[in-house]
C-alpha cells in the first residue's frame, strides 16, 4: 500500500480518538449527574411519611396500630396497679414489723396515781398517837370547827393524821350472787360491824400509752396487803363521820387480795361484783381513756398498806404489773377501837356548835 495517504489516516485516527474522548467525558458527567439526581430523588421518595415501599396506611394497619396502643396502655395500667399494691403491702408489712419492735421496747402503758383525795368539807377527823395536853386542847377549842385548814395547821405538827371519809357501797338484799357472797362475808366478820370495811380514800388513776397496738386494762386489784392495829389513842373530829358517795370502782382491803373491784352506781349502791366484767379501759393507738377514780376501803381500827395490781391484755396475751407509791406502798388508817381521848365539834341544845369532851359528853361521841 502507498504511504501517500499515511498522514490522512493518522489525522483521522486522531480526530476519532478526540471524538471518543469527548463523548466519554460527556457520558461520565451525565452518569455522575444522573446518579446524584437518582440518589436524591430515591432518598427523598423513600423517607417521605407514609410514602415508602410498604408504608402506605391502610384501614387494617390503622386498626392494628390502635389495638396495639390500647394493649400497651392496659399493660401499663395493670403494671402500675400491681406495683402500687405490692409496694403498699410491703410498706404495711414494714410498718407493722417496725411497730412491733417499738412496742416491745416500750412500756405497755403508764399510770399516774394521784391521791388520796384529802379534801374535807363538813366532816373530818384527825387521830393522834398520844393525848392532847390541856394547853393543846385549849388551843383547839379557840378555833371554830368549820376552820378545817387552821385546825389542820395546828394538829399536823403534833403528829395528827387525817382519816378517810369515803363511803361504803350499799349491797341490797336482791343483789346478784357475787355481791351477796361479799355481804355475807362482811356480816360474819364480827360484832359491832367489825367485818365491814372502814371508810375509804379516793385515788385518781391517769393512764397513758404510746404503743401502736392497743392495750386493755382487764382488772385492777390490790396486792401485798398488810395490816396491823393502829397506834392512835386520841381523835379530834367534826360531827359524826357520815358516808359520802363512792366512785364507780371500789376495792376493799377487808376482802382477800385479788378480789375484783365492785361496780357502784351514782347512788352508792353496789351493782356488780366485778366492774371489769362489763367495762374496760383501753390504752394505746393514740387513745387516752382519761382519769379513773377508784376508792379503797380500809380495815376497821387498823393501819393497812397495799399496792395496786393491773392485769392487761395485749396481742401477745394477758400480762400483769404492780404499781406502788413512788417506791413505797400505799396506806390507809382507821381510828382506834377505844380511844383514850376524844374531842368533837357537836351541835348543842338551843342551836349552835361547841367542842365537847367525848368522855364527858352525854350522849358520848
mmCIF file of C-alpha atoms in Angstrom:
data_model
loop_
_atom_site.group_PDB
_atom_site.id
_atom_site.type_symbol
_atom_site.label_atom_id
_atom_site.label_comp_id
_atom_site.label_asym_id
_atom_site.label_seq_id
_atom_site.Cartn_x
_atom_site.Cartn_y
_atom_site.Cartn_z
ATOM 1 C CA UNK A 1 0.000 0.000 0.000
ATOM 2 C CA UNK A 2 1.288 3.519 -0.841
ATOM 3 C CA UNK A 3 2.371 5.728 2.049
ATOM 4 C CA UNK A 4 0.871 8.815 0.397
ATOM 5 C CA UNK A 5 -2.264 8.521 2.449
ATOM 6 C CA UNK A 6 -0.484 7.922 5.806
ATOM 7 C CA UNK A 7 -0.839 11.446 7.128
ATOM 8 C CA UNK A 8 -4.547 11.465 6.389
ATOM 9 C CA UNK A 9 -5.079 8.174 8.199
ATOM 10 C CA UNK A 10 -3.119 9.489 11.170
ATOM 11 C CA UNK A 11 -5.220 12.660 11.217
ATOM 12 C CA UNK A 12 -8.483 10.634 11.007
ATOM 13 C CA UNK A 13 -7.473 8.382 13.842
ATOM 14 C CA UNK A 14 -6.518 11.427 15.896
ATOM 15 C CA UNK A 15 -9.901 13.041 15.305
ATOM 16 C CA UNK A 16 -11.626 9.763 16.141
ATOM 17 C CA UNK A 17 -9.795 9.470 19.455
ATOM 18 C CA UNK A 18 -10.622 13.093 20.266
ATOM 19 C CA UNK A 19 -14.302 12.488 19.471
ATOM 20 C CA UNK A 20 -14.373 9.311 21.587
ATOM 21 C CA UNK A 21 -12.693 11.134 24.496
ATOM 22 C CA UNK A 22 -15.157 13.995 24.318
ATOM 23 C CA UNK A 23 -18.115 11.539 24.271
ATOM 24 C CA UNK A 24 -16.652 9.644 27.190
ATOM 25 C CA UNK A 25 -16.314 12.865 29.218
ATOM 26 C CA UNK A 26 -19.879 13.842 28.343
ATOM 27 C CA UNK A 27 -21.175 10.427 29.295
ATOM 28 C CA UNK A 28 -19.231 10.461 32.533
ATOM 29 C CA UNK A 29 -20.634 13.839 33.515
ATOM 30 C CA UNK A 30 -24.082 12.678 32.600
ATOM 31 C CA UNK A 31 -23.828 9.494 34.753
ATOM 32 C CA UNK A 32 -22.471 11.401 37.705
ATOM 33 C CA UNK A 33 -25.207 13.998 37.481
ATOM 34 C CA UNK A 34 -27.967 11.429 37.000
ATOM 35 C CA UNK A 35 -26.622 9.189 39.694
ATOM 36 C CA UNK A 36 -26.683 12.137 42.093
ATOM 37 C CA UNK A 37 -30.179 13.025 40.999
ATOM 38 C CA UNK A 38 -31.341 9.428 41.267
ATOM 39 C CA UNK A 39 -29.927 9.085 44.783
ATOM 40 C CA UNK A 40 -31.521 12.319 45.956
ATOM 41 C CA UNK A 41 -34.843 11.570 44.349
ATOM 42 C CA UNK A 42 -34.873 7.992 45.674
ATOM 43 C CA UNK A 43 -33.834 9.081 49.182
ATOM 44 C CA UNK A 44 -36.470 11.779 49.297
ATOM 45 C CA UNK A 45 -39.153 9.494 47.924
ATOM 46 C CA UNK A 46 -38.308 6.604 50.273
ATOM 47 C CA UNK A 47 -38.281 8.578 53.543
ATOM 48 C CA UNK A 48 -41.417 10.615 52.951
ATOM 49 C CA UNK A 49 -44.060 9.860 55.644
ATOM 50 C CA UNK A 50 -46.410 7.107 54.500
ATOM 51 C CA UNK A 51 -44.870 7.033 51.045
ATOM 52 C CA UNK A 52 -42.080 4.429 51.089
ATOM 53 C CA UNK A 53 -42.434 0.901 49.848
ATOM 54 C CA UNK A 54 -44.881 -0.978 52.145
ATOM 55 C CA UNK A 55 -45.676 2.102 54.324
ATOM 56 C CA UNK A 56 -48.978 3.166 52.918
ATOM 57 C CA UNK A 57 -51.599 3.498 55.726
ATOM 58 C CA UNK A 58 -54.468 1.114 55.260
ATOM 59 C CA UNK A 59 -57.603 0.554 57.406
ATOM 60 C CA UNK A 60 -56.228 -2.788 58.589
ATOM 61 C CA UNK A 61 -52.966 -1.216 59.675
ATOM 62 C CA UNK A 62 -54.844 1.579 61.437
ATOM 63 C CA UNK A 63 -56.906 -0.955 63.418
ATOM 64 C CA UNK A 64 -53.787 -2.926 64.317
ATOM 65 C CA UNK A 65 -51.999 0.218 65.444
ATOM 66 C CA UNK A 66 -54.966 1.282 67.630
ATOM 67 C CA UNK A 67 -55.209 -2.208 69.147
ATOM 68 C CA UNK A 68 -51.501 -2.196 69.907
ATOM 69 C CA UNK A 69 -51.763 1.221 71.581
ATOM 70 C CA UNK A 70 -54.714 0.074 73.725
ATOM 71 C CA UNK A 71 -52.890 -3.116 74.701
ATOM 72 C CA UNK A 72 -49.786 -1.198 75.732
ATOM 73 C CA UNK A 73 -51.927 1.241 77.748
ATOM 74 C CA UNK A 74 -53.758 -1.612 79.519
ATOM 75 C CA UNK A 75 -50.484 -3.345 80.305
ATOM 76 C CA UNK A 76 -49.132 -0.115 81.743
ATOM 77 C CA UNK A 77 -52.202 0.426 83.932
ATOM 78 C CA UNK A 78 -52.145 -3.163 85.233
ATOM 79 C CA UNK A 79 -48.426 -2.941 85.929
ATOM 80 C CA UNK A 80 -48.864 0.339 87.774
ATOM 81 C CA UNK A 81 -51.680 -1.058 89.950
ATOM 82 C CA UNK A 82 -49.712 -4.219 90.659
ATOM 83 C CA UNK A 83 -46.665 -2.230 91.616
ATOM 84 C CA UNK A 84 -48.725 0.121 93.788
ATOM 85 C CA UNK A 85 -50.453 -2.783 95.564
ATOM 86 C CA UNK A 86 -47.174 -4.597 96.010
ATOM 87 C CA UNK A 87 -45.351 -1.593 97.395
ATOM 88 C CA UNK A 88 -48.344 -0.665 99.632
ATOM 89 C CA UNK A 89 -48.421 -4.182 101.090
ATOM 90 C CA UNK A 90 -44.664 -4.081 101.503
ATOM 91 C CA UNK A 91 -44.869 -0.735 103.299
ATOM 92 C CA UNK A 92 -47.702 -2.007 105.523
ATOM 93 C CA UNK A 93 -45.668 -5.076 106.460
ATOM 94 C CA UNK A 94 -42.600 -2.985 107.198
ATOM 95 C CA UNK A 95 -44.651 -0.567 109.310
ATOM 96 C CA UNK A 96 -46.270 -3.398 111.265
ATOM 97 C CA UNK A 97 -42.903 -5.001 111.939
ATOM 98 C CA UNK A 98 -41.474 -1.651 113.000
ATOM 99 C CA UNK A 99 -44.430 -1.040 115.323
ATOM 100 C CA UNK A 100 -43.975 -4.467 116.895
ATOM 101 C CA UNK A 101 -40.298 -3.794 117.569
ATOM 102 C CA UNK A 102 -41.083 -0.364 119.038
ATOM 103 C CA UNK A 103 -43.880 -1.820 121.194
ATOM 104 C CA UNK A 104 -41.549 -4.473 122.611
ATOM 105 C CA UNK A 105 -39.141 -1.743 123.653
ATOM 106 C CA UNK A 106 -41.747 0.497 125.293
ATOM 107 C CA UNK A 107 -43.899 0.084 128.396
ATOM 108 C CA UNK A 108 -47.392 -1.264 127.659
ATOM 109 C CA UNK A 109 -48.875 1.744 129.460
ATOM 110 C CA UNK A 110 -48.114 4.246 132.189
ATOM 111 C CA UNK A 111 -50.327 5.098 135.131
ATOM 112 C CA UNK A 112 -50.053 8.059 137.455
ATOM 113 C CA UNK A 113 -51.776 7.512 140.795
ATOM 114 C CA UNK A 114 -52.879 10.793 142.314
ATOM 115 C CA UNK A 115 -54.178 10.675 145.854
ATOM 116 C CA UNK A 116 -55.501 10.133 148.274
ATOM 117 C CA UNK A 117 -58.059 12.889 147.951
ATOM 118 C CA UNK A 118 -57.613 14.888 151.164
ATOM 119 C CA UNK A 119 -60.354 17.410 150.549
ATOM 120 C CA UNK A 120 -62.695 17.589 153.518
ATOM 121 C CA UNK A 121 -65.827 19.671 153.773
ATOM 122 C CA UNK A 122 -68.408 19.162 156.510
ATOM 123 C CA UNK A 123 -66.959 16.047 158.129
ATOM 124 C CA UNK A 124 -63.371 15.273 159.044
ATOM 125 C CA UNK A 125 -61.348 13.580 161.770
ATOM 126 C CA UNK A 126 -57.716 13.669 162.912
ATOM 127 C CA UNK A 127 -56.112 10.928 165.014
ATOM 128 C CA UNK A 128 -53.012 11.070 167.200
ATOM 129 C CA UNK A 129 -50.800 8.507 168.904
ATOM 130 C CA UNK A 130 -50.955 10.446 172.173
ATOM 131 C CA UNK A 131 -53.344 12.515 174.233
ATOM 132 C CA UNK A 132 -53.504 16.281 173.747
ATOM 133 C CA UNK A 133 -52.236 18.353 176.642
ATOM 134 C CA UNK A 134 -54.651 20.779 178.357
ATOM 135 C CA UNK A 135 -52.894 23.659 176.609
ATOM 136 C CA UNK A 136 -53.316 21.963 173.208
ATOM 137 C CA UNK A 137 -56.978 21.258 173.933
ATOM 138 C CA UNK A 138 -57.484 24.916 174.788
ATOM 139 C CA UNK A 139 -55.804 25.937 171.520
ATOM 140 C CA UNK A 140 -58.189 23.697 169.573
ATOM 141 C CA UNK A 141 -61.264 24.994 171.404
ATOM 142 C CA UNK A 142 -60.386 28.566 170.482
ATOM 143 C CA UNK A 143 -60.992 27.660 166.809
ATOM 144 C CA UNK A 144 -64.296 27.256 165.052
ATOM 145 C CA UNK A 145 -64.872 23.661 163.911
ATOM 146 C CA UNK A 146 -65.513 24.847 160.352
ATOM 147 C CA UNK A 147 -61.959 26.199 160.122
ATOM 148 C CA UNK A 148 -60.540 22.965 158.808
ATOM 149 C CA UNK A 149 -57.314 24.393 157.420
ATOM 150 C CA UNK A 150 -56.447 26.235 160.650
ATOM 151 C CA UNK A 151 -57.173 23.178 162.777
ATOM 152 C CA UNK A 152 -55.063 21.017 160.464
ATOM 153 C CA UNK A 153 -52.190 23.507 160.693
ATOM 154 C CA UNK A 154 -52.405 23.263 164.485
ATOM 155 C CA UNK A 155 -52.653 19.462 164.742
ATOM 156 C CA UNK A 156 -50.364 18.164 161.991
ATOM 157 C CA UNK A 157 -47.151 19.384 163.688
ATOM 158 C CA UNK A 158 -48.307 17.377 166.737
ATOM 159 C CA UNK A 159 -48.321 14.169 164.667
ATOM 160 C CA UNK A 160 -52.018 14.177 163.768
ATOM 161 C CA UNK A 161 -53.130 12.165 160.724
ATOM 162 C CA UNK A 162 -56.280 12.784 158.683
ATOM 163 C CA UNK A 163 -58.702 9.874 158.466
ATOM 164 C CA UNK A 164 -60.519 8.949 155.225
ATOM 165 C CA UNK A 165 -64.210 9.690 154.955
ATOM 166 C CA UNK A 166 -65.207 7.783 151.811
ATOM 167 C CA UNK A 167 -68.468 5.855 151.897
ATOM 168 C CA UNK A 168 -69.037 2.116 151.813
ATOM 169 C CA UNK A 169 -71.163 0.706 148.948
ATOM 170 C CA UNK A 170 -74.626 -0.485 149.873
ATOM 171 C CA UNK A 171 -75.395 -4.084 148.956
ATOM 172 C CA UNK A 172 -79.109 -4.741 148.578
ATOM 173 C CA UNK A 173 -80.851 -7.962 149.502
ATOM 174 C CA UNK A 174 -81.738 -8.647 145.871
ATOM 175 C CA UNK A 175 -78.167 -8.136 144.652
ATOM 176 C CA UNK A 176 -76.548 -10.604 142.286
ATOM 177 C CA UNK A 177 -74.970 -13.750 143.844
ATOM 178 C CA UNK A 178 -71.416 -12.396 143.844
ATOM 179 C CA UNK A 179 -72.455 -9.350 145.870
ATOM 180 C CA UNK A 180 -74.492 -11.479 148.258
ATOM 181 C CA UNK A 181 -71.381 -13.535 148.985
ATOM 182 C CA UNK A 182 -69.453 -10.356 149.821
ATOM 183 C CA UNK A 183 -72.268 -9.063 152.053
ATOM 184 C CA UNK A 184 -72.348 -12.370 153.937
ATOM 185 C CA UNK A 185 -68.593 -12.218 154.483
ATOM 186 C CA UNK A 186 -68.928 -8.692 155.917
ATOM 187 C CA UNK A 187 -71.756 -9.679 158.258
ATOM 188 C CA UNK A 188 -69.864 -12.669 159.620
ATOM 189 C CA UNK A 189 -66.706 -10.659 160.274
ATOM 190 C CA UNK A 190 -67.502 -9.839 163.887
ATOM 191 C CA UNK A 191 -69.845 -7.922 166.137
ATOM 192 C CA UNK A 192 -70.366 -4.154 166.011
ATOM 193 C CA UNK A 193 -69.868 -4.269 162.255
ATOM 194 C CA UNK A 194 -66.185 -5.166 162.565
ATOM 195 C CA UNK A 195 -66.415 -7.275 159.406
ATOM 196 C CA UNK A 196 -67.312 -4.300 157.221
ATOM 197 C CA UNK A 197 -64.661 -2.096 155.619
ATOM 198 C CA UNK A 198 -63.800 1.188 157.222
ATOM 199 C CA UNK A 199 -64.133 4.480 155.380
ATOM 200 C CA UNK A 200 -62.035 4.687 152.239
ATOM 201 C CA UNK A 201 -59.724 7.030 150.373
ATOM 202 C CA UNK A 202 -60.248 8.003 146.747
ATOM 203 C CA UNK A 203 -57.425 7.814 144.214
ATOM 204 C CA UNK A 204 -57.359 9.145 140.697
ATOM 205 C CA UNK A 205 -55.636 6.924 138.156
ATOM 206 C CA UNK A 206 -54.474 8.533 134.918
ATOM 207 C CA UNK A 207 -53.491 6.118 132.132
ATOM 208 C CA UNK A 208 -51.348 6.989 129.132
ATOM 209 C CA UNK A 209 -49.722 4.927 126.402
ATOM 210 C CA UNK A 210 -47.958 5.495 123.098
ATOM 211 C CA UNK A 211 -47.909 1.955 121.723
ATOM 212 C CA UNK A 212 -49.112 1.396 118.169
ATOM 213 C CA UNK A 213 -51.143 -1.600 119.333
ATOM 214 C CA UNK A 214 -53.948 -1.250 121.859
ATOM 215 C CA UNK A 215 -53.767 -2.424 125.463
ATOM 216 C CA UNK A 216 -56.893 -3.144 127.522
ATOM 217 C CA UNK A 217 -56.894 -2.982 131.312
ATOM 218 C CA UNK A 218 -58.659 -6.203 132.326
ATOM 219 C CA UNK A 219 -58.714 -5.716 136.113
ATOM 220 C CA UNK A 220 -57.496 -3.547 138.986
ATOM 221 C CA UNK A 221 -56.978 -5.299 142.317
ATOM 222 C CA UNK A 222 -54.831 -4.956 145.439
ATOM 223 C CA UNK A 223 -51.737 -6.983 146.277
ATOM 224 C CA UNK A 224 -49.129 -7.159 149.050
ATOM 225 C CA UNK A 225 -51.789 -6.209 151.602
ATOM 226 C CA UNK A 226 -50.526 -5.912 155.183
ATOM 227 C CA UNK A 227 -52.459 -4.669 158.229
ATOM 228 C CA UNK A 228 -51.695 -4.041 161.904
ATOM 229 C CA UNK A 229 -53.624 -2.383 164.747
ATOM 230 C CA UNK A 230 -53.500 1.391 164.741
ATOM 231 C CA UNK A 231 -51.387 3.041 167.417
ATOM 232 C CA UNK A 232 -53.738 6.012 167.652
ATOM 233 C CA UNK A 233 -55.243 6.755 171.061
ATOM 234 C CA UNK A 234 -56.928 10.135 170.563
ATOM 235 C CA UNK A 235 -59.021 11.894 167.943
ATOM 236 C CA UNK A 236 -60.332 15.337 167.079
ATOM 237 C CA UNK A 237 -63.297 15.492 164.726
ATOM 238 C CA UNK A 238 -66.236 17.477 163.455
ATOM 239 C CA UNK A 239 -69.602 15.731 163.678
ATOM 240 C CA UNK A 240 -70.188 12.008 163.265
ATOM 241 C CA UNK A 241 -68.384 10.608 160.248
ATOM 242 C CA UNK A 242 -71.053 10.404 157.584
ATOM 243 C CA UNK A 243 -70.916 8.269 154.484
ATOM 244 C CA UNK A 244 -70.244 10.015 151.218
ATOM 245 C CA UNK A 245 -70.760 8.663 147.723
ATOM 246 C CA UNK A 246 -68.064 6.423 146.378
ATOM 247 C CA UNK A 247 -66.631 6.383 142.833
ATOM 248 C CA UNK A 248 -67.859 3.799 140.339
ATOM 249 C CA UNK A 249 -64.936 1.455 141.165
ATOM 250 C CA UNK A 250 -64.495 0.215 144.733
ATOM 251 C CA UNK A 251 -61.863 -2.021 146.356
ATOM 252 C CA UNK A 252 -61.786 -3.114 149.976
ATOM 253 C CA UNK A 253 -58.689 -4.233 151.846
ATOM 254 C CA UNK A 254 -61.125 -6.173 154.033
ATOM 255 C CA UNK A 255 -61.542 -8.582 151.118
ATOM 256 C CA UNK A 256 -58.813 -11.076 150.164
ATOM 257 C CA UNK A 257 -56.103 -9.637 147.919
ATOM 258 C CA UNK A 258 -57.021 -10.046 144.269
ATOM 259 C CA UNK A 259 -60.774 -9.703 144.838
ATOM 260 C CA UNK A 260 -62.329 -7.968 141.789
ATOM 261 C CA UNK A 261 -63.331 -4.334 142.107
ATOM 262 C CA UNK A 262 -67.009 -3.632 142.736
ATOM 263 C CA UNK A 263 -69.072 -1.615 140.309
ATOM 264 C CA UNK A 264 -71.065 1.112 142.086
ATOM 265 C CA UNK A 265 -73.797 3.368 140.716
ATOM 266 C CA UNK A 266 -74.201 7.102 141.305
ATOM 267 C CA UNK A 267 -76.323 6.496 144.396
ATOM 268 C CA UNK A 268 -73.577 4.487 146.088
ATOM 269 C CA UNK A 269 -75.228 1.088 145.552
ATOM 270 C CA UNK A 270 -73.090 -1.883 144.539
ATOM 271 C CA UNK A 271 -74.490 -3.213 141.250
ATOM 272 C CA UNK A 272 -71.884 -5.791 140.230
ATOM 273 C CA UNK A 273 -69.214 -7.817 141.992
ATOM 274 C CA UNK A 274 -66.738 -7.342 139.108
ATOM 275 C CA UNK A 275 -66.507 -3.921 137.475
ATOM 276 C CA UNK A 276 -64.287 -5.167 134.649
ATOM 277 C CA UNK A 277 -66.703 -7.916 133.680
ATOM 278 C CA UNK A 278 -68.734 -5.204 131.925
ATOM 279 C CA UNK A 279 -66.204 -2.399 131.478
ATOM 280 C CA UNK A 280 -62.719 -1.955 130.117
ATOM 281 C CA UNK A 281 -60.058 0.719 129.872
ATOM 282 C CA UNK A 282 -58.265 0.935 126.517
ATOM 283 C CA UNK A 283 -54.806 2.445 126.250
ATOM 284 C CA UNK A 284 -52.643 2.882 123.127
ATOM 285 C CA UNK A 285 -53.318 3.622 119.454
ATOM 286 C CA UNK A 286 -53.341 7.313 120.325
ATOM 287 C CA UNK A 287 -56.292 6.830 122.685
ATOM 288 C CA UNK A 288 -56.433 8.425 126.098
ATOM 289 C CA UNK A 289 -59.028 6.940 128.446
ATOM 290 C CA UNK A 290 -58.847 9.866 130.821
ATOM 291 C CA UNK A 291 -58.885 9.700 134.600
ATOM 292 C CA UNK A 292 -60.457 6.860 136.563
ATOM 293 C CA UNK A 293 -61.499 7.351 140.188
ATOM 294 C CA UNK A 294 -61.233 4.343 142.480
ATOM 295 C CA UNK A 295 -61.931 4.130 146.189
ATOM 296 C CA UNK A 296 -60.020 1.833 148.504
ATOM 297 C CA UNK A 297 -61.708 0.982 151.796
ATOM 298 C CA UNK A 298 -59.601 0.191 154.857
ATOM 299 C CA UNK A 299 -59.966 -2.242 157.748
ATOM 300 C CA UNK A 300 -61.576 -1.096 160.970
ATOM 301 C CA UNK A 301 -59.161 0.059 163.680
ATOM 302 C CA UNK A 302 -56.108 -0.932 161.646
ATOM 303 C CA UNK A 303 -53.333 0.654 159.636
ATOM 304 C CA UNK A 304 -53.007 -1.144 156.290
ATOM 305 C CA UNK A 305 -50.663 -0.951 153.326
ATOM 306 C CA UNK A 306 -51.028 -2.306 149.782
ATOM 307 C CA UNK A 307 -50.073 -1.915 146.130
ATOM 308 C CA UNK A 308 -52.211 -1.770 143.004
ATOM 309 C CA UNK A 309 -52.088 -4.692 140.589
ATOM 310 C CA UNK A 310 -53.128 -4.213 136.968
ATOM 311 C CA UNK A 311 -53.940 -7.107 134.642
ATOM 312 C CA UNK A 312 -53.932 -6.075 130.990
ATOM 313 C CA UNK A 313 -54.473 -7.669 127.598
ATOM 314 C CA UNK A 314 -52.126 -7.261 124.624
ATOM 315 C CA UNK A 315 -51.897 -9.021 121.247
ATOM 316 C CA UNK A 316 -49.278 -11.247 122.928
ATOM 317 C CA UNK A 317 -51.588 -12.330 125.756
ATOM 318 C CA UNK A 318 -52.540 -11.380 129.318
ATOM 319 C CA UNK A 319 -49.892 -9.735 131.499
ATOM 320 C CA UNK A 320 -49.712 -8.062 134.917
ATOM 321 C CA UNK A 321 -47.874 -5.199 136.525
ATOM 322 C CA UNK A 322 -47.740 -3.794 140.071
ATOM 323 C CA UNK A 323 -47.742 -0.066 140.869
ATOM 324 C CA UNK A 324 -46.690 1.371 144.221
ATOM 325 C CA UNK A 325 -46.487 4.824 145.754
ATOM 326 C CA UNK A 326 -43.106 6.004 144.420
ATOM 327 C CA UNK A 327 -41.240 3.025 145.841
ATOM 328 C CA UNK A 328 -43.408 2.688 148.946
ATOM 329 C CA UNK A 329 -46.764 1.011 149.483
ATOM 330 C CA UNK A 330 -49.986 2.970 149.736
ATOM 331 C CA UNK A 331 -51.505 3.160 153.205
ATOM 332 C CA UNK A 332 -54.822 3.798 154.885
ATOM 333 C CA UNK A 333 -55.726 4.004 158.565
ATOM 334 C CA UNK A 334 -58.814 3.802 160.709
ATOM 335 C CA UNK A 335 -59.382 5.254 164.155
ATOM 336 C CA UNK A 336 -58.768 3.360 167.424
ATOM 337 C CA UNK A 337 -61.330 0.946 168.797
ATOM 338 C CA UNK A 338 -61.316 2.505 172.276
ATOM 339 C CA UNK A 339 -59.714 5.947 172.235
ATOM 340 C CA UNK A 340 -58.462 7.414 175.486
ATOM 341 C CA UNK A 341 -59.323 10.943 174.406
ATOM 342 C CA UNK A 342 -61.828 12.413 172.014
ATOM 343 C CA UNK A 343 -62.632 15.995 171.164
ATOM 344 C CA UNK A 344 -65.576 16.613 168.866
ATOM 345 C CA UNK A 345 -67.354 19.647 167.482
ATOM 346 C CA UNK A 346 -71.075 18.963 168.081
ATOM 347 C CA UNK A 347 -74.384 20.818 167.989
ATOM 348 C CA UNK A 348 -75.795 21.897 171.367
ATOM 349 C CA UNK A 349 -79.284 22.449 172.681
ATOM 350 C CA UNK A 350 -80.685 25.773 171.639
ATOM 351 C CA UNK A 351 -78.655 25.864 168.426
ATOM 352 C CA UNK A 352 -75.017 26.441 167.683
ATOM 353 C CA UNK A 353 -71.954 24.201 167.905
ATOM 354 C CA UNK A 354 -69.251 23.723 170.505
ATOM 355 C CA UNK A 355 -66.323 21.476 171.328
ATOM 356 C CA UNK A 356 -67.160 18.544 173.618
ATOM 357 C CA UNK A 357 -65.029 16.049 175.515
ATOM 358 C CA UNK A 358 -66.312 12.671 174.315
ATOM 359 C CA UNK A 359 -65.526 11.083 177.688
ATOM 360 C CA UNK A 360 -67.857 13.510 179.452
ATOM 361 C CA UNK A 361 -70.411 14.283 176.737
ATOM 362 C CA UNK A 362 -73.895 12.879 177.043
ATOM 363 C CA UNK A 363 -74.582 11.049 174.916
ATOM 364 C CA UNK A 364 -70.966 10.074 174.324
ATOM 365 C CA UNK A 365 -69.328 10.807 170.952
#
